[in-house]
CSV table of C-alpha atoms in Angstrom, one decimal:
chain,number,residue,atom,x,y,z
X,1,MET,CA,3.7,379.1,5.9
X,2,LYS,CA,7.0,381.0,5.8
X,3,LYS,CA,10.3,379.3,5.1
X,4,ILE,CA,13.0,379.4,7.8
X,5,VAL,CA,16.8,379.5,7.5
X,6,MET,CA,19.0,378.2,10.4
X,7,PHE,CA,22.7,377.6,10.9
X,8,ASP,CA,25.0,374.8,12.0
X,9,GLY,CA,28.7,373.9,11.7
X,10,ASP,CA,30.0,376.3,14.4
X,11,ILE,CA,29.5,376.3,18.2
X,12,GLU,CA,28.4,372.8,19.2
X,13,THR,CA,26.0,373.8,21.9
X,14,GLN,CA,24.3,376.3,19.7
X,15,GLN,CA,24.2,373.8,16.9
X,16,TYR,CA,22.4,371.5,19.3
X,17,PHE,CA,19.8,374.2,20.0
X,18,THR,CA,19.4,374.7,16.3
X,19,TYR,CA,18.7,371.0,15.7
X,20,ARG,CA,16.1,370.9,18.5
X,21,MET,CA,14.4,374.1,17.2
X,22,ARG,CA,14.5,372.9,13.6
X,23,GLU,CA,12.7,369.7,14.5
X,24,GLU,CA,9.9,371.7,16.1
X,25,PHE,CA,9.6,374.2,13.2
X,26,GLU,CA,9.3,371.2,10.8
X,27,ARG,CA,6.6,369.7,13.1
X,28,LEU,CA,4.7,373.0,12.7
X,29,GLY,CA,4.9,372.7,8.9
X,30,HIS,CA,7.7,375.1,8.1
X,31,GLU,CA,10.3,374.3,5.4
X,32,VAL,CA,13.7,374.8,7.1
X,33,TYR,CA,17.0,375.1,5.3
X,34,THR,CA,20.1,374.5,7.5
X,35,PHE,CA,23.1,376.4,6.3
X,36,ASN,CA,26.4,374.7,7.3
X,37,LEU,CA,29.0,377.3,8.2
X,38,SER,CA,31.8,374.9,7.7
X,39,ARG,CA,30.7,374.1,4.1
X,40,THR,CA,29.7,377.6,2.8
X,41,GLY,CA,30.1,377.0,-0.9
X,42,GLU,CA,27.8,374.0,-1.0
X,43,SER,CA,25.4,375.6,1.4
X,44,LEU,CA,25.2,378.9,-0.5
X,45,THR,CA,24.0,377.1,-3.6
X,46,GLY,CA,21.3,375.4,-1.7
X,47,LEU,CA,20.3,378.6,0.1
X,48,MET,CA,19.8,380.5,-3.2
X,49,ARG,CA,17.4,377.9,-4.4
X,50,PHE,CA,15.6,377.9,-1.0
X,51,VAL,CA,15.1,381.6,-0.2
X,52,GLU,CA,11.8,383.1,-1.3
X,53,LYS,CA,11.8,386.9,-1.2
X,54,GLY,CA,9.4,388.2,1.4
X,55,ASN,CA,8.5,384.7,2.6
X,56,THR,CA,11.6,383.6,4.4
X,57,ALA,CA,12.7,384.3,8.0
X,58,LEU,CA,16.1,383.7,9.6
X,59,VAL,CA,16.3,382.2,13.1
X,60,CYS,CA,19.8,382.1,14.6
X,61,PHE,CA,21.8,382.0,17.8
X,62,ASN,CA,24.5,384.5,18.7
X,63,PHE,CA,24.7,386.2,15.3
X,64,HIS,CA,25.3,383.1,13.2
X,65,GLY,CA,24.8,384.2,9.6
X,66,ILE,CA,24.6,387.9,10.5
X,67,THR,CA,28.3,388.5,11.6
X,68,PRO,CA,29.7,391.6,10.0
X,69,GLY,CA,32.1,390.7,7.2
X,70,ASP,CA,30.7,387.2,6.6
X,71,ILE,CA,29.6,386.0,3.2
X,72,PHE,CA,26.1,387.6,3.6
X,73,TRP,CA,27.7,391.0,4.0
X,74,GLN,CA,28.9,392.9,0.9
X,75,ASP,CA,29.9,396.5,0.9
X,76,GLY,CA,27.9,397.3,4.0
X,77,GLU,CA,24.7,395.7,2.6
X,78,TRP,CA,23.1,392.5,3.9
X,79,PHE,CA,21.8,389.7,1.7
X,80,TRP,CA,19.0,389.2,4.2
X,81,ASP,CA,17.7,392.8,3.6
X,82,ALA,CA,17.8,392.4,-0.1
X,83,VAL,CA,15.5,389.3,0.1
X,84,GLU,CA,13.3,391.0,2.7
X,85,CYS,CA,14.2,388.3,5.4
X,86,THR,CA,13.6,389.2,9.0
X,87,CYS,CA,16.4,388.0,11.2
X,88,TYR,CA,15.4,386.6,14.7
X,89,ASN,CA,18.6,386.4,16.7
X,90,ILE,CA,18.5,384.5,20.1
X,91,VAL,CA,21.5,385.9,22.0
X,92,VAL,CA,22.6,383.4,24.7
X,93,ASP,CA,25.3,385.7,26.2
X,94,HIS,CA,25.2,389.3,27.5
X,95,PRO,CA,24.8,391.9,24.8
X,96,PHE,CA,28.1,393.6,25.7
X,97,TYR,CA,29.9,390.7,24.0
X,98,TYR,CA,28.3,391.8,20.7
X,99,HIS,CA,28.4,395.6,20.4
X,100,ARG,CA,30.2,395.5,17.1
X,101,PHE,CA,27.7,393.0,15.7
X,102,LEU,CA,24.7,395.0,17.0
X,103,GLU,CA,26.0,398.2,15.4
X,104,ALA,CA,26.2,396.5,12.0
X,105,ALA,CA,23.0,394.4,12.3
X,106,PRO,CA,20.7,393.9,9.3
X,107,LYS,CA,17.8,396.4,9.0
X,108,ARG,CA,15.4,393.6,9.5
X,109,TYR,CA,17.0,392.6,12.8
X,110,VAL,CA,15.1,391.3,15.9
X,111,HIS,CA,17.0,390.9,19.1
X,112,ILE,CA,15.9,388.1,21.5
X,113,SER,CA,17.3,388.1,25.1
X,114,ILE,CA,17.3,385.1,27.4
X,115,ASP,CA,17.6,387.3,30.5
X,116,ARG,CA,15.4,390.3,31.3
X,117,LYS,CA,18.4,392.3,32.6
X,118,HIS,CA,20.0,391.8,29.2
X,119,ASP,CA,16.9,393.3,27.6
X,120,ALA,CA,17.2,396.3,30.0
X,121,TYR,CA,20.7,396.7,28.7
X,122,MET,CA,19.5,396.7,25.1
X,123,ARG,CA,16.8,399.3,25.9
X,124,LYS,CA,19.5,401.5,27.4
X,125,TYR,CA,22.3,401.2,24.9
X,126,PHE,CA,20.6,400.0,21.7
X,127,PRO,CA,17.1,401.5,21.8
X,128,ASP,CA,16.9,401.6,18.0
X,129,LYS,CA,17.1,397.8,17.8
X,130,LEU,CA,13.8,395.9,17.5
X,131,ARG,CA,13.4,393.4,20.3
X,132,ILE,CA,11.4,390.6,21.7
X,133,PRO,CA,11.9,391.4,25.4
X,134,PHE,CA,12.5,387.9,26.7
X,135,LEU,CA,12.5,384.3,25.6
X,136,PRO,CA,14.4,381.8,27.8
X,137,LEU,CA,16.2,378.8,26.5
X,138,ALA,CA,14.6,375.4,26.8
X,139,GLY,CA,15.4,371.8,27.7
X,140,THR,CA,15.5,368.4,26.0
X,141,GLU,CA,14.4,365.0,27.2
X,142,TYR,CA,17.2,362.4,26.8
X,143,ARG,CA,14.9,359.5,27.5
X,144,PRO,CA,11.5,360.3,26.0
X,145,GLU,CA,10.3,356.9,27.3
X,146,GLY,CA,10.6,358.2,30.8
X,147,TYR,CA,13.3,359.2,33.2
X,148,LEU,CA,15.1,356.8,35.6
X,149,PRO,CA,13.8,356.9,39.2
X,150,ILE,CA,16.2,358.4,41.8
X,151,ARG,CA,16.8,355.0,43.4
X,152,GLU,CA,18.2,353.6,40.2
X,153,ARG,CA,20.7,356.4,39.7
X,154,LYS,CA,24.3,355.7,40.7
X,155,VAL,CA,25.8,359.2,40.5
X,156,ASP,CA,25.1,361.6,43.3
X,157,ILE,CA,25.9,365.0,41.8
X,158,VAL,CA,26.8,366.1,38.2
X,159,PHE,CA,27.8,369.5,36.8
X,160,THR,CA,28.1,370.0,33.1
X,161,GLY,CA,30.2,373.0,32.1
X,162,ASN,CA,33.7,374.3,31.7
X,163,TYR,CA,35.9,375.8,34.4
X,164,SER,CA,38.5,378.5,33.7
X,165,PRO,CA,41.3,379.0,36.3
X,166,LEU,CA,41.2,382.5,37.8
X,167,TYR,CA,44.9,383.2,37.2
X,168,LYS,CA,44.2,383.2,33.4
X,169,PHE,CA,42.4,386.5,33.8
X,170,ASP,CA,45.4,388.2,35.5
X,171,LYS,CA,46.9,389.3,32.1
X,172,TYR,CA,43.7,391.3,31.4
X,173,ILE,CA,43.3,392.7,34.8
X,174,ASN,CA,46.9,393.8,35.1
X,175,ARG,CA,47.5,394.9,31.5
X,176,LEU,CA,47.1,398.6,31.9
X,177,GLY,CA,49.0,399.1,35.2
X,178,ASP,CA,48.3,399.4,38.9
X,179,GLU,CA,45.6,402.0,38.7
X,180,TYR,CA,43.5,400.1,36.3
X,181,GLU,CA,44.1,396.9,38.2
X,182,ALA,CA,42.8,398.5,41.4
X,183,PHE,CA,39.7,399.7,39.5
X,184,TYR,CA,39.0,396.2,38.0
X,185,ARG,CA,39.6,394.5,41.4
X,186,GLY,CA,37.2,396.9,43.0
X,187,ILE,CA,34.4,396.0,40.6
X,188,LEU,CA,35.1,392.2,41.1
X,189,ALA,CA,35.1,392.6,44.9
X,190,GLU,CA,31.8,394.3,45.0
X,191,LEU,CA,30.2,391.8,42.6
X,192,LEU,CA,31.4,388.8,44.7
X,193,GLU,CA,30.3,390.4,47.9
X,194,HIS,CA,26.9,391.4,46.6
X,195,PRO,CA,26.3,388.9,43.7
X,196,GLU,CA,22.7,389.9,43.1
X,197,GLN,CA,24.0,392.8,41.1
X,198,THR,CA,24.7,392.9,37.4
X,199,LEU,CA,28.2,393.7,36.1
X,200,GLU,CA,26.9,396.7,34.1
X,201,ASP,CA,25.3,398.3,37.2
X,202,VAL,CA,28.4,397.9,39.4
X,203,ALA,CA,30.8,399.0,36.6
X,204,GLU,CA,28.7,402.1,35.9
X,205,ARG,CA,28.8,403.1,39.5
X,206,HIS,CA,32.6,402.7,39.7
X,207,ILE,CA,33.1,404.5,36.4
X,208,ARG,CA,30.9,407.5,37.5
X,209,ARG,CA,32.8,407.7,40.8
X,210,GLU,CA,36.1,407.9,38.9
X,211,ILE,CA,34.9,410.0,36.0
X,212,PRO,CA,31.8,412.0,37.0
X,213,GLU,CA,31.5,413.7,33.6
X,214,VAL,CA,31.4,410.4,31.7
X,215,THR,CA,28.8,410.4,28.8
X,216,GLU,CA,26.4,407.6,28.0
X,217,GLU,CA,28.2,406.9,24.8
X,218,GLU,CA,31.5,406.5,26.7
X,219,LEU,CA,29.8,404.2,29.2
X,220,LYS,CA,28.6,402.1,26.4
X,221,GLU,CA,32.0,401.8,24.8
X,222,THR,CA,33.6,400.9,28.2
X,223,MET,CA,31.1,398.1,28.8
X,224,SER,CA,32.2,396.2,25.8
X,225,ASN,CA,35.7,396.2,27.2
X,226,LEU,CA,34.8,394.5,30.5
X,227,ILE,CA,34.0,391.1,29.1
X,228,PHE,CA,36.9,389.5,31.0
X,229,LEU,CA,35.3,390.6,34.3
X,230,ASP,CA,32.1,388.8,33.4
X,231,LEU,CA,34.1,385.6,32.6
X,232,TYR,CA,36.0,386.0,35.9
X,233,VAL,CA,32.9,386.1,38.1
X,234,ARG,CA,31.2,383.3,36.1
X,235,SER,CA,34.2,381.1,36.7
X,236,TYR,CA,34.7,382.1,40.3
X,237,VAL,CA,31.1,381.2,41.4
X,238,ARG,CA,31.0,378.0,39.2
X,239,GLY,CA,34.3,376.8,40.8
X,240,LYS,CA,33.1,377.8,44.3
X,241,ALA,CA,29.9,375.8,44.0
X,242,VAL,CA,31.8,372.6,43.0
X,243,GLN,CA,34.5,373.3,45.6
X,244,VAL,CA,32.2,373.6,48.6
X,245,LEU,CA,30.4,370.4,47.7
X,246,ALA,CA,33.7,368.5,47.2
X,247,ASP,CA,35.2,369.9,50.4
X,248,ALA,CA,32.1,368.9,52.3
X,249,GLY,CA,32.7,365.2,51.4
X,250,LEU,CA,30.3,365.0,48.4
X,251,LYS,CA,31.3,363.4,45.2
X,252,VAL,CA,30.8,365.6,42.1
X,253,ALA,CA,31.1,364.4,38.6
X,254,VAL,CA,32.1,367.3,36.3
X,255,TYR,CA,32.0,367.3,32.5
X,256,GLY,CA,33.9,370.2,31.0
X,257,GLY,CA,37.4,371.6,30.5
X,258,GLU,CA,40.1,372.4,33.1
X,259,TRP,CA,38.4,371.2,36.3
X,260,GLU,CA,41.8,369.7,37.3
X,261,GLU,CA,42.8,373.3,37.9
X,262,LEU,CA,40.2,374.0,40.6
X,263,PRO,CA,41.8,374.7,44.0
X,264,CYS,CA,40.1,372.6,46.7
X,265,LYS,CA,41.0,370.7,49.8
X,266,HIS,CA,39.6,367.4,48.6
X,267,PRO,CA,40.1,367.1,44.9
X,268,GLU,CA,39.6,363.3,45.2
X,269,ASN,CA,35.8,364.1,45.5
X,270,ILE,CA,35.8,365.6,42.0
X,271,ILE,CA,35.3,363.0,39.3
X,272,ASN,CA,36.6,364.6,36.1
X,273,GLY,CA,34.8,363.4,33.0
X,274,ARG,CA,36.5,366.1,30.8
X,275,GLY,CA,34.7,367.8,27.9
X,276,VAL,CA,31.8,366.2,26.3
X,277,ASP,CA,29.1,367.2,23.7
X,278,SER,CA,25.6,368.4,24.5
X,279,GLU,CA,24.0,364.9,23.9
X,280,THR,CA,26.4,363.4,26.4
X,281,CYS,CA,25.7,366.1,28.9
X,282,LEU,CA,22.0,365.2,28.8
X,283,GLN,CA,22.9,361.5,29.3
X,284,LYS,CA,25.0,362.4,32.4
X,285,ILE,CA,22.2,364.5,33.8
X,286,SER,CA,19.7,361.7,33.2
X,287,GLU,CA,21.9,359.3,35.2
X,288,ALA,CA,22.5,361.5,38.2
X,289,LYS,CA,20.4,362.2,41.3
X,290,ILE,CA,21.3,365.8,41.5
X,291,SER,CA,22.3,368.3,38.7
X,292,LEU,CA,24.0,371.4,39.8
X,293,ASN,CA,23.5,374.7,38.0
X,294,VAL,CA,25.4,377.9,38.4
X,295,MET,CA,24.1,380.7,36.2
X,296,PRO,CA,26.6,382.6,33.9
X,297,TRP,CA,25.9,385.7,35.9
X,298,PHE,CA,22.3,385.8,34.7
X,299,LYS,CA,20.2,387.7,37.3
X,300,ASP,CA,16.8,387.6,35.7
X,301,GLY,CA,16.8,384.6,33.4
X,302,ALA,CA,17.6,380.9,33.1
X,303,HIS,CA,20.2,378.6,31.6
X,304,ASP,CA,19.3,375.6,29.5
X,305,ARG,CA,20.9,373.4,32.3
X,306,VAL,CA,17.9,374.3,34.4
X,307,PHE,CA,15.3,372.9,32.0
X,308,ASN,CA,17.5,369.9,30.9
X,309,THR,CA,17.7,368.9,34.5
X,310,LEU,CA,14.0,369.2,35.2
X,311,LEU,CA,13.1,367.3,32.0
X,312,ASN,CA,15.6,364.4,32.7
X,313,GLY,CA,14.5,363.5,36.2
X,314,ALA,CA,17.5,364.8,38.2
X,315,LEU,CA,16.9,367.1,41.2
X,316,LEU,CA,17.8,370.7,40.3
X,317,VAL,CA,20.2,372.5,42.7
X,318,SER,CA,20.7,375.9,41.2
X,319,ALA,CA,21.9,379.4,42.0
X,320,ASP,CA,18.7,381.5,41.9
X,321,SER,CA,17.6,384.4,39.8
X,322,ILE,CA,14.5,386.7,39.8
X,323,TYR,CA,13.0,384.6,37.0
X,324,LEU,CA,13.7,381.2,38.6
X,325,ARG,CA,12.0,382.4,41.7
X,326,GLU,CA,8.9,383.1,39.6
X,327,ILE,CA,8.7,379.8,37.9
X,328,LEU,CA,10.1,377.4,40.5
X,329,ARG,CA,9.5,376.7,44.2
X,330,ASP,CA,12.5,376.2,46.4
X,331,GLY,CA,12.1,373.0,48.5
X,332,GLU,CA,9.1,371.8,46.4
X,333,ASN,CA,10.4,371.1,42.9
X,334,CYS,CA,14.1,372.2,43.2
X,335,ILE,CA,16.7,373.7,45.5
X,336,LEU,CA,17.6,377.3,44.9
X,337,PHE,CA,20.6,378.8,46.7
X,338,ASN,CA,21.8,382.3,47.0
X,339,LEU,CA,25.4,383.0,46.0
X,340,GLU,CA,25.9,385.0,49.1
X,341,ASN,CA,25.1,381.9,51.2
X,342,ILE,CA,26.7,379.3,49.0
X,343,GLU,CA,28.6,377.7,52.0
X,344,GLN,CA,25.2,376.5,53.3
X,345,MET,CA,24.3,374.6,50.1
X,346,PRO,CA,26.2,371.3,50.9
X,347,GLU,CA,24.2,370.6,54.0
X,348,ARG,CA,20.9,370.9,52.1
X,349,VAL,CA,22.3,368.6,49.5
X,350,LYS,CA,23.4,366.0,52.1
X,351,ALA,CA,19.9,366.0,53.7
X,352,LEU,CA,18.3,365.4,50.3
X,353,LEU,CA,20.6,362.6,49.4
X,354,ALA,CA,19.6,360.9,52.6
X,355,ASP,CA,15.9,361.1,51.6
X,356,GLU,CA,15.3,359.6,48.2
X,357,GLU,CA,11.5,359.6,48.5
X,358,LYS,CA,11.5,363.3,49.0
X,359,MET,CA,13.9,363.8,46.1
X,360,GLN,CA,11.6,361.8,43.9
X,361,ARG,CA,8.6,363.9,44.8
X,362,MET,CA,10.5,367.1,44.0
X,363,VAL,CA,11.8,365.6,40.8
X,364,ASP,CA,8.3,364.6,39.6
X,365,ARG,CA,7.0,368.1,40.3
X,366,GLY,CA,10.0,369.7,38.5
X,367,TYR,CA,9.4,367.6,35.4
X,368,GLU,CA,5.8,368.7,35.2
X,369,THR,CA,6.8,372.3,35.5
X,370,ALA,CA,9.3,372.0,32.6
X,371,ARG,CA,7.1,369.7,30.4
X,372,THR,CA,4.2,372.1,30.4
X,373,ALA,CA,6.1,375.3,29.5
X,374,HIS,CA,9.9,375.0,28.9
X,375,THR,CA,10.6,372.6,26.0
X,376,TRP,CA,11.9,373.6,22.6
X,377,ALA,CA,8.4,372.9,21.2
X,378,HIS,CA,7.2,375.8,23.4
X,379,ARG,CA,9.9,378.2,22.1
X,380,ALA,CA,9.3,377.2,18.5
X,381,ASP,CA,5.5,377.6,18.9
X,382,PHE,CA,6.1,381.2,20.1
X,383,LEU,CA,8.5,382.1,17.3
X,384,SER,CA,6.4,380.4,14.7
X,385,ASP,CA,3.4,382.5,15.7
X,386,LEU,CA,5.5,385.7,15.5
X,387,ILE,CA,6.9,384.8,12.2
X,388,GLU,CA,3.6,383.9,10.6
X,389,ASP,CA,1.8,386.9,12.0
X,390,GLY,CA,4.4,389.1,10.4
X,391,VAL,CA,4.2,391.7,13.2
X,392,MET,CA,7.9,392.4,13.0
X,393,ASP,CA,7.9,392.4,9.2
X,394,ASP,CA,5.3,395.2,9.2
X,395,VAL,CA,7.8,397.5,10.8
X,396,TRP,CA,9.8,397.8,7.6
X,397,LYS,CA,6.9,398.2,5.1
């Protein structure tokens, strides 16, 4: 049974994923060492005692422990390669956030995408990187003794996640003058008018129209400079979903930063709980009738909010994706809405809130869907089999 190294002490949400996955790896019989990134000296001593050359794997989120220039990187060489440790990196954001990290990744690197469009991007721009094509995130049950029935829940709608006011992106959109601003605004306009598209597809089309002779390498370099456009559209649709519900007279409890900045006609309908940790987010979902999800511009994947909602007995009302349409059934175990028709979503929500029996039937079906395929135990089982089989390790022999 191989040993596994994981990381905590950095991003709270990813730390929470680590703890859930660690529990499941230990259940399967793996020895797991958790390196604390905020106490590196102490952790490094323990790591050196723990690592067994050729019999240790690393499992991390968003390049924790494999960031160029960190303590495991010396003179362009990775500690992990020296001890023959394969690095399984679950990337919870789009790959264009991490070009620099990907170019300097350890030799024994395995990239794991949580959206199939992200994997397509990796195939196009980083074809030399070994990949597991797709592994979505998972959910956690807050009340393992059983979720509260809909009739006992006092909160109508909850959304867990931050908001960023759109004016904060102006300094990036305007920074290079009017011509570039028009270019960026054109991409944003097309994305918001036709939101089924990925940013990389729309951006490539606009770039090729402006510069027909652009090379693939130049396209790749440009993509990593468009992160602010991704953050803009994420925030726009997230804010829009909450705004249309509030302006339709529905009360929405939000947990995250800067919701007081959201422009809407009826801010009195937004109950601002401010920022909270992952455990508290689960608690709030477990107490609400409906949990709203708006994907961070994932077009063929899922967010952990989806599975957290299903496993905690709230009715999922979510922006759709190709993948969600495959695993869920709109009107049977959830409500899926299209971003193009987001204005129609509040009427569906109102109708459901008036029919708690129907909501309960949908919630119960949703729970069964998630319980049988989308827990952290399922993800750990998959990775454990891969680690133990050594399929990826054989590539470097």
